[in-house]
Structure formats: C-alpha cells, structure tokens
GROMACS .gro file of C-alpha atoms in nm:
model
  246
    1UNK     CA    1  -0.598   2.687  -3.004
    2UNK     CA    2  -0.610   2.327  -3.261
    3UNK     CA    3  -0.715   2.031  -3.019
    4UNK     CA    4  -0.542   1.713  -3.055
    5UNK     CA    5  -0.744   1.356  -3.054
    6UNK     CA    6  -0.641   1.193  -2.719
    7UNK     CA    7  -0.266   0.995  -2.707
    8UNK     CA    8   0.019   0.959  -2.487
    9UNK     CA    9  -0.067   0.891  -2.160
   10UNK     CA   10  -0.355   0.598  -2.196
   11UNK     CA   11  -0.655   0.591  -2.381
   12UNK     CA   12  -0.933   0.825  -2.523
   13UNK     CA   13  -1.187   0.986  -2.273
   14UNK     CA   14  -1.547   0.892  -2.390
   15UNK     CA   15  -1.731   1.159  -2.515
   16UNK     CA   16  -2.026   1.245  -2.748
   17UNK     CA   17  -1.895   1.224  -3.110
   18UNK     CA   18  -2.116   1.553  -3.219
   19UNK     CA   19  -2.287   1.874  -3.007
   20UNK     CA   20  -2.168   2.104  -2.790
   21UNK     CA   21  -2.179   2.028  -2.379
   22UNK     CA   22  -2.184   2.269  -2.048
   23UNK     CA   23  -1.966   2.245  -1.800
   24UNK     CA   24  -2.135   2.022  -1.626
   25UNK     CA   25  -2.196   1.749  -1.849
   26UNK     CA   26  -1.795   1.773  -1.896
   27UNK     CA   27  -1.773   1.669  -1.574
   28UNK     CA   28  -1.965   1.426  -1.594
   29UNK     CA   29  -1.809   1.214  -1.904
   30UNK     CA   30  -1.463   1.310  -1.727
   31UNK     CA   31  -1.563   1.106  -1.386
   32UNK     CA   32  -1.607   0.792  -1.558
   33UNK     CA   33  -1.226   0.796  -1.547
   34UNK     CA   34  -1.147   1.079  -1.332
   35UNK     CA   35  -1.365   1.075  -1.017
   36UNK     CA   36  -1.229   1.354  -0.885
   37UNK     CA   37  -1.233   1.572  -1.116
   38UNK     CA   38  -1.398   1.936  -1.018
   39UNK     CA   39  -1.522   2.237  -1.199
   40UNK     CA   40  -1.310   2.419  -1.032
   41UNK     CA   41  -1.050   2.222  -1.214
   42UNK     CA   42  -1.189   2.251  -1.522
   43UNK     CA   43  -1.192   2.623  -1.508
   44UNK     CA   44  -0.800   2.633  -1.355
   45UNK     CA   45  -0.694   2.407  -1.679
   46UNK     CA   46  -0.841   2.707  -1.849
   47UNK     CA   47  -0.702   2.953  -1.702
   48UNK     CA   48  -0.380   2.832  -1.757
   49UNK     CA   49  -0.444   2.769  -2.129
   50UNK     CA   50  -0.439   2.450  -2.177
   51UNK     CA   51  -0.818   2.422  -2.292
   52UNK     CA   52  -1.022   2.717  -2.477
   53UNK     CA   53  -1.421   2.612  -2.464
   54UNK     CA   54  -1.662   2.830  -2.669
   55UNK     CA   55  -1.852   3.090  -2.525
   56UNK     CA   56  -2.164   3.137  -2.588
   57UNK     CA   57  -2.293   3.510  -2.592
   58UNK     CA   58  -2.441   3.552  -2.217
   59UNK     CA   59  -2.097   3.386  -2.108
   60UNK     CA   60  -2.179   3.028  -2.048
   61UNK     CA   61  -1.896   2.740  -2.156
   62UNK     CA   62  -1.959   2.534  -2.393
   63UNK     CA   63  -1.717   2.235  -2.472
   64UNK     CA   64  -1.643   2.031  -2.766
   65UNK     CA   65  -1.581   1.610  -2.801
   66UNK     CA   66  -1.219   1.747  -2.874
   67UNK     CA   67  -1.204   1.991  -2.573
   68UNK     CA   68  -1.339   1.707  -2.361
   69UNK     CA   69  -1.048   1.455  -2.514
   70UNK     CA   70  -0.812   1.734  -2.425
   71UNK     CA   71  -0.881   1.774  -2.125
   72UNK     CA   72  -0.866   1.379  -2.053
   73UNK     CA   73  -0.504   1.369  -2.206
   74UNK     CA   74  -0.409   1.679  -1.938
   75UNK     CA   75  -0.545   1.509  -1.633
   76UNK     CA   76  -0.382   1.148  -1.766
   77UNK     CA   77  -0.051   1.277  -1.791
   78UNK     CA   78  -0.102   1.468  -1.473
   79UNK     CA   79  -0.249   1.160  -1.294
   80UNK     CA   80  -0.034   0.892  -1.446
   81UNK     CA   81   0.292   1.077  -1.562
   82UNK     CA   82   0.291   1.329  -1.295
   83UNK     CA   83   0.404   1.587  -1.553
   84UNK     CA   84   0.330   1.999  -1.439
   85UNK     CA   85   0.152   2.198  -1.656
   86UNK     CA   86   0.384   2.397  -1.820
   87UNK     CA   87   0.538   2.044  -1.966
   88UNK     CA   88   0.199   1.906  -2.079
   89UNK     CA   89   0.158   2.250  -2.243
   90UNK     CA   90   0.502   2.220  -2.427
   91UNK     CA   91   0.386   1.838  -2.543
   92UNK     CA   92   0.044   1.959  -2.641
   93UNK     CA   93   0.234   2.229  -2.833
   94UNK     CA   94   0.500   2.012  -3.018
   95UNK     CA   95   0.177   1.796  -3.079
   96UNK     CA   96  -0.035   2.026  -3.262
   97UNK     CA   97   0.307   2.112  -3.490
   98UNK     CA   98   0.305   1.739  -3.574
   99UNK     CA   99   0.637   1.679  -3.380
  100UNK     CA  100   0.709   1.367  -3.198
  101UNK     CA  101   0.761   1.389  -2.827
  102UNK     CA  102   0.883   1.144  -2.587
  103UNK     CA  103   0.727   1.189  -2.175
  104UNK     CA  104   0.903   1.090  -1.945
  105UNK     CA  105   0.898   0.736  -1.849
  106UNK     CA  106   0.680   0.678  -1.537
  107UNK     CA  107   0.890   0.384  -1.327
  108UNK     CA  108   1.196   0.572  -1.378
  109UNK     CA  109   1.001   0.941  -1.222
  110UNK     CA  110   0.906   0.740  -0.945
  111UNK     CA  111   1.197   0.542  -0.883
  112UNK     CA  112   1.376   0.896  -0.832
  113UNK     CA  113   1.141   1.053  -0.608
  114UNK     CA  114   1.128   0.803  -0.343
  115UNK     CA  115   1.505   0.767  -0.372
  116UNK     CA  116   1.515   1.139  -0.277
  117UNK     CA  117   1.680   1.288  -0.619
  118UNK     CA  118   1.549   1.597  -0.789
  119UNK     CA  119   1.281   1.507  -1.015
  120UNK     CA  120   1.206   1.820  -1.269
  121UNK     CA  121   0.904   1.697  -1.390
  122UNK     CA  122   0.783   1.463  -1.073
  123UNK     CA  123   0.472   1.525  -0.825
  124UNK     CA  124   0.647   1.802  -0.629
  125UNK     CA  125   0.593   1.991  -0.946
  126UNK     CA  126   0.218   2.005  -0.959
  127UNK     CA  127   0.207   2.298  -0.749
  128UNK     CA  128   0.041   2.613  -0.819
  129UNK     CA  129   0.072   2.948  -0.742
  130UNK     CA  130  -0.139   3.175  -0.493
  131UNK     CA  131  -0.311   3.376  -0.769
  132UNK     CA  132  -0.334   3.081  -0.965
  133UNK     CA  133  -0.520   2.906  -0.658
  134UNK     CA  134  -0.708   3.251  -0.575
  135UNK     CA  135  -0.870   3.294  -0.959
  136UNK     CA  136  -0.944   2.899  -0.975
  137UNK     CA  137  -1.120   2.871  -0.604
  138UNK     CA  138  -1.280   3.230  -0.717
  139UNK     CA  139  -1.224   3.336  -0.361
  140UNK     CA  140  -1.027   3.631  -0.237
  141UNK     CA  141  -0.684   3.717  -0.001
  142UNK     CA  142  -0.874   3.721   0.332
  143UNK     CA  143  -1.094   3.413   0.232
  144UNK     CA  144  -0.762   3.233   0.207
  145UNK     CA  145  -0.597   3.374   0.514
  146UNK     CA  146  -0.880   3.242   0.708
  147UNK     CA  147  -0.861   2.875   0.583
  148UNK     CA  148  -0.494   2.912   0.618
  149UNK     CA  149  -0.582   2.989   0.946
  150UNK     CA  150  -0.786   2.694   1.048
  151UNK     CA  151  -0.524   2.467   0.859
  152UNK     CA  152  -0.726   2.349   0.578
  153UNK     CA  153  -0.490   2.461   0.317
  154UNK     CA  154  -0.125   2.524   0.400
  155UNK     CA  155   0.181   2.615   0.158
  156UNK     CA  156   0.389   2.395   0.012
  157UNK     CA  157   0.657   2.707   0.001
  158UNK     CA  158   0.649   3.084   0.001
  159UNK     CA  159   0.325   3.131  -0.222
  160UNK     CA  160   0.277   2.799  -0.330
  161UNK     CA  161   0.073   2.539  -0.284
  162UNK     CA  162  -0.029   2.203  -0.390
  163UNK     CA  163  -0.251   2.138  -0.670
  164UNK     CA  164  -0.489   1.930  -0.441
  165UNK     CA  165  -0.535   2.271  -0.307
  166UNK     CA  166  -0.810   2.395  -0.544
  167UNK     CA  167  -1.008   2.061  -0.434
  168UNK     CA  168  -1.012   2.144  -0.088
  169UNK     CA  169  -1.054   2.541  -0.133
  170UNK     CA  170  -1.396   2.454  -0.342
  171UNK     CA  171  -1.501   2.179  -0.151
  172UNK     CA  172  -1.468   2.402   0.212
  173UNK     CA  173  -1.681   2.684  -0.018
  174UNK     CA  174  -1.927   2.421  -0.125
  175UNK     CA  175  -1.948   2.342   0.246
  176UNK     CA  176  -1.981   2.692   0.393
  177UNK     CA  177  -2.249   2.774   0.095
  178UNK     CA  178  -2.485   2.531   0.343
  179UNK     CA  179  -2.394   2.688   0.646
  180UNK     CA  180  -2.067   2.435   0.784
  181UNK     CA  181  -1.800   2.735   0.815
  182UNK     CA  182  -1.470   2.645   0.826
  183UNK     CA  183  -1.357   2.660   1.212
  184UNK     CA  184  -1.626   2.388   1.215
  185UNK     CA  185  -1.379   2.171   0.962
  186UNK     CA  186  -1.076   2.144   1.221
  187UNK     CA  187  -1.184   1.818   1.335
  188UNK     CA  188  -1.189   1.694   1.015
  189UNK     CA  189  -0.873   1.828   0.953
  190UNK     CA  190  -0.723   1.638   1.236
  191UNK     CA  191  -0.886   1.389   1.139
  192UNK     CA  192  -0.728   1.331   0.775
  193UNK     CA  193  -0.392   1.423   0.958
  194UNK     CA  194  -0.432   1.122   1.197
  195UNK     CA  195  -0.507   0.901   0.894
  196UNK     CA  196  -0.246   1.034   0.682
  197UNK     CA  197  -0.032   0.923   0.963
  198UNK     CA  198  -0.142   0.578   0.996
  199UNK     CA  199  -0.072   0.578   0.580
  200UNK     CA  200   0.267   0.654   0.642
  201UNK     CA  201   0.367   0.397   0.899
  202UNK     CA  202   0.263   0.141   0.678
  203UNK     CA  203   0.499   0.297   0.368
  204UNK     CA  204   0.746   0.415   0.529
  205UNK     CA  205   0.953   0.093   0.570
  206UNK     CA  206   0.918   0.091   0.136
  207UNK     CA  207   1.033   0.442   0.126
  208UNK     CA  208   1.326   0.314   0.283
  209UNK     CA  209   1.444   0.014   0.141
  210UNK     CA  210   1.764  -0.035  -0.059
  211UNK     CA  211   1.585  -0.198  -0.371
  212UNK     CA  212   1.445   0.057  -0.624
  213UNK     CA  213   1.126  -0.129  -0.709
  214UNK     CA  214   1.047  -0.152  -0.323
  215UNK     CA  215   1.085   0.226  -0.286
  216UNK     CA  216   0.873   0.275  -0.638
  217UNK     CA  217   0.613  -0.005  -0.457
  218UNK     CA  218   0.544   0.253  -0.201
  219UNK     CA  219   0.381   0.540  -0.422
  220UNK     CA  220   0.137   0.241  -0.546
  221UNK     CA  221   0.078   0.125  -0.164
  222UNK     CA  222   0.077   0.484  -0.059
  223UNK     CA  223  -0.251   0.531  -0.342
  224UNK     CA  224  -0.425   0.206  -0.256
  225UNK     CA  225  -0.407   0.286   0.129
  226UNK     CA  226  -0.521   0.650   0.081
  227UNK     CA  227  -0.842   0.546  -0.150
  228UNK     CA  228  -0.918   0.256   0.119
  229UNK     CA  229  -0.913   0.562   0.380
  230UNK     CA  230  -1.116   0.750   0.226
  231UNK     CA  231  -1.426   0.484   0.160
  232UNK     CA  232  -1.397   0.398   0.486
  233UNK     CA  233  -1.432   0.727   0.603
  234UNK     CA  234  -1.736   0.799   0.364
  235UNK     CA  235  -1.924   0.473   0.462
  236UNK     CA  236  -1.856   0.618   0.813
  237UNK     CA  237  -2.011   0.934   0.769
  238UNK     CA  238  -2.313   0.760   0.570
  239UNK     CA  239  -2.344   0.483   0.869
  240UNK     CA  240  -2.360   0.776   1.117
  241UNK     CA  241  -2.601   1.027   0.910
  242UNK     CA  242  -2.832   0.683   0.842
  243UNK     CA  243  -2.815   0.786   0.502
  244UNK     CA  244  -2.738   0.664   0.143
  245UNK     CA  245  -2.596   0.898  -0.076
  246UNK     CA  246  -2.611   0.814  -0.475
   0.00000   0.00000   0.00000
C-alpha cells in the first residue's frame, strides 16, 4: 500500500525522519497528540487496512515515519472530522491516485447531528462490528458475553458496537491480566454512568436550543465536561491509593 505525507485534517504527527520503530514506540510519538491512543487500536487500523507495517521475520511490527504519519491523518479525521473508516479509506485512496478530495466540513456534521438529521459520515458511524471488535480486543465469543454481561461493553445495535469499545475491551483485559476480574468493574461502571449523567444535564439544555451554533456548542461542552470528569476521577483514585502515577 503507497503512504501519503500527512494533510487534510490538521497537521503532521512528529515522527523520526529515518529507522524503523515497534509498536510501542508508535504509540508513543502518537500520544503526544493522541493520548488515547492504544495498541489495540493500532492493530484494529490494521486490520482494517488502512496501515500495512513491515514484518520482520519472527513476526514483530515494525513501522515507518510514513506509517506513523498515516496513522496520525486516520485518527485526525476520525477525532476531528468524525469520518468512519471506510470514508477515510476512500480519501486515502483518491489520495494516493493524486485526486483531490473534499471532507466533509466539520461545523456543518455537527450542526446536523445535534439537530437530529441523518448524518452519513457523523460519530454514529464510528461503529464497528463484533468480529471486528473480537480480532482487535484478541479475545473470544464467551470473553465478550461475559463483559456484556457485567455491562462493560453493550451494543450500539444488533452486532455492533461503538468504536470506544476496543478501549474498554483491552483496558478490562489489561485489568484482569493483574487479577481485577470484571464483576469487580460494576462499580466503576455505575460509576461512569452516574457521571455521564451529570454530563448530560449540563448539555442537554444546548442540545435543545433553537439556534444551530448553540446545539453545535454542546458537542464542544459535552468534550470539555467529559475530559474534566475524567481528571477528576484519576486524581481521585491517585488521592485514595496515596500514590503518584507518571
């Protein structure tokens, strides 16, 4: 697959002009602008074709300064353009054939959305499928059906979930790997539910006003709030643990 130099959505990713990197040192360039970026996302972006790494012969990834820009462009125009991945493929495609492509305009996605029309291309649309979520959270059918169980990853639709979901499905794994299983994660569950909650009376009113730039307000006050959340909720974890964490 030809990589394209970063474009579009914002600006170039930093990354190492020359060399070869592992997956982890991807992930590391790609949280100076992406802090939550996962492996587990690096290796569903694969999957679905949008990056090809090198391999070397025993199997390990190795990525390139282009792979690494690549990858910055996908997770810009997911992040800022809210554009699912079978549209970012089709620009990345018109792209490499030296075509000119317009995306979508960003105010005008948003303004949609919170007015309740259809939006093709808007966040409802980064959704993935259960094999898709099964192969990138490298778990398997009963795995799933017990989270499911417990709550900590519900579908969107018949066999389809949110792309958020492959964050929580490797984070819960990361989690059970030291022994926290996930009936133990109800609580915090509940917890994020009851925050969520609090989120939403303070947008709501913006969801519902009559002027457009109100309603597209919202999805900026709805981002703010939830980031504020979670820092608090960190600091209150570290406060209770009496512990710093880098």
């Amino acid at each position: 697959m030809p990589h394209t130099p970063s474009g579009g959505a914002g600006h170039g990713t930093a990354a190492p002009d020359t060399g070869l990197m592992s997956i982890g040192t991807v992930l590391n360039v790609l949280r100076e602008e992406f802090p939550e970026v996962t492996i587990s996302k690096i290796r569903f972006l694969e999957s679905e074709g949008l990056i090809e790494p090198q391999r070397t012969p025993s199997g390990y990834r190795k990525f390139s300064a282009a792979d690494v820009e690549r990858l910055g462009l996908v997770l810009r125009m997911q992040r800022d353009l809210y554009l699912p991945l079978k549209v970012i493929r089709e620009h990345l495609a018109a792209m490499e054939r030296g075509e000119a492509v317009l995306l979508p305009a960003v105010g005008r996605q948003r303004d949609a959305h919170t007015a309740g029309e259809p939006v093709a291309d808007g966040p409802t649309a980064a959704r993935i499928g259960r094999e898709q979520l099964l192969a990138a959270a490298g778990i398997d059918e009963r795995t799933l059906a017990e989270w499911e169980s417990y709550g900590l990853l519900t579908q969107v639709e018949d066999g389809v979930y949110d792309a958020e979901a492959v964050t929580i499905a490797e984070l819960v794994g990361e989690l059970g790997r030291h022994g926290i299983e996930p009936r133990h994660l109800r609580a915090m569950k509940a917890a994020a539910d009851r925050e969520a909650g609090l989120v939403e009376q303070v947008v709501a009113p913006l969801r519902r006003h009559r002027n457009p730039q109100t309603r597209a307000h919202a999805e900026a006050r709805t981002k703010e709030l939830a980031g504020l959340t979670v820092k608090l909720h960190a600091a209150l974890v570290r406060t209770a643990l009496g512990v710093r964490l880098p």
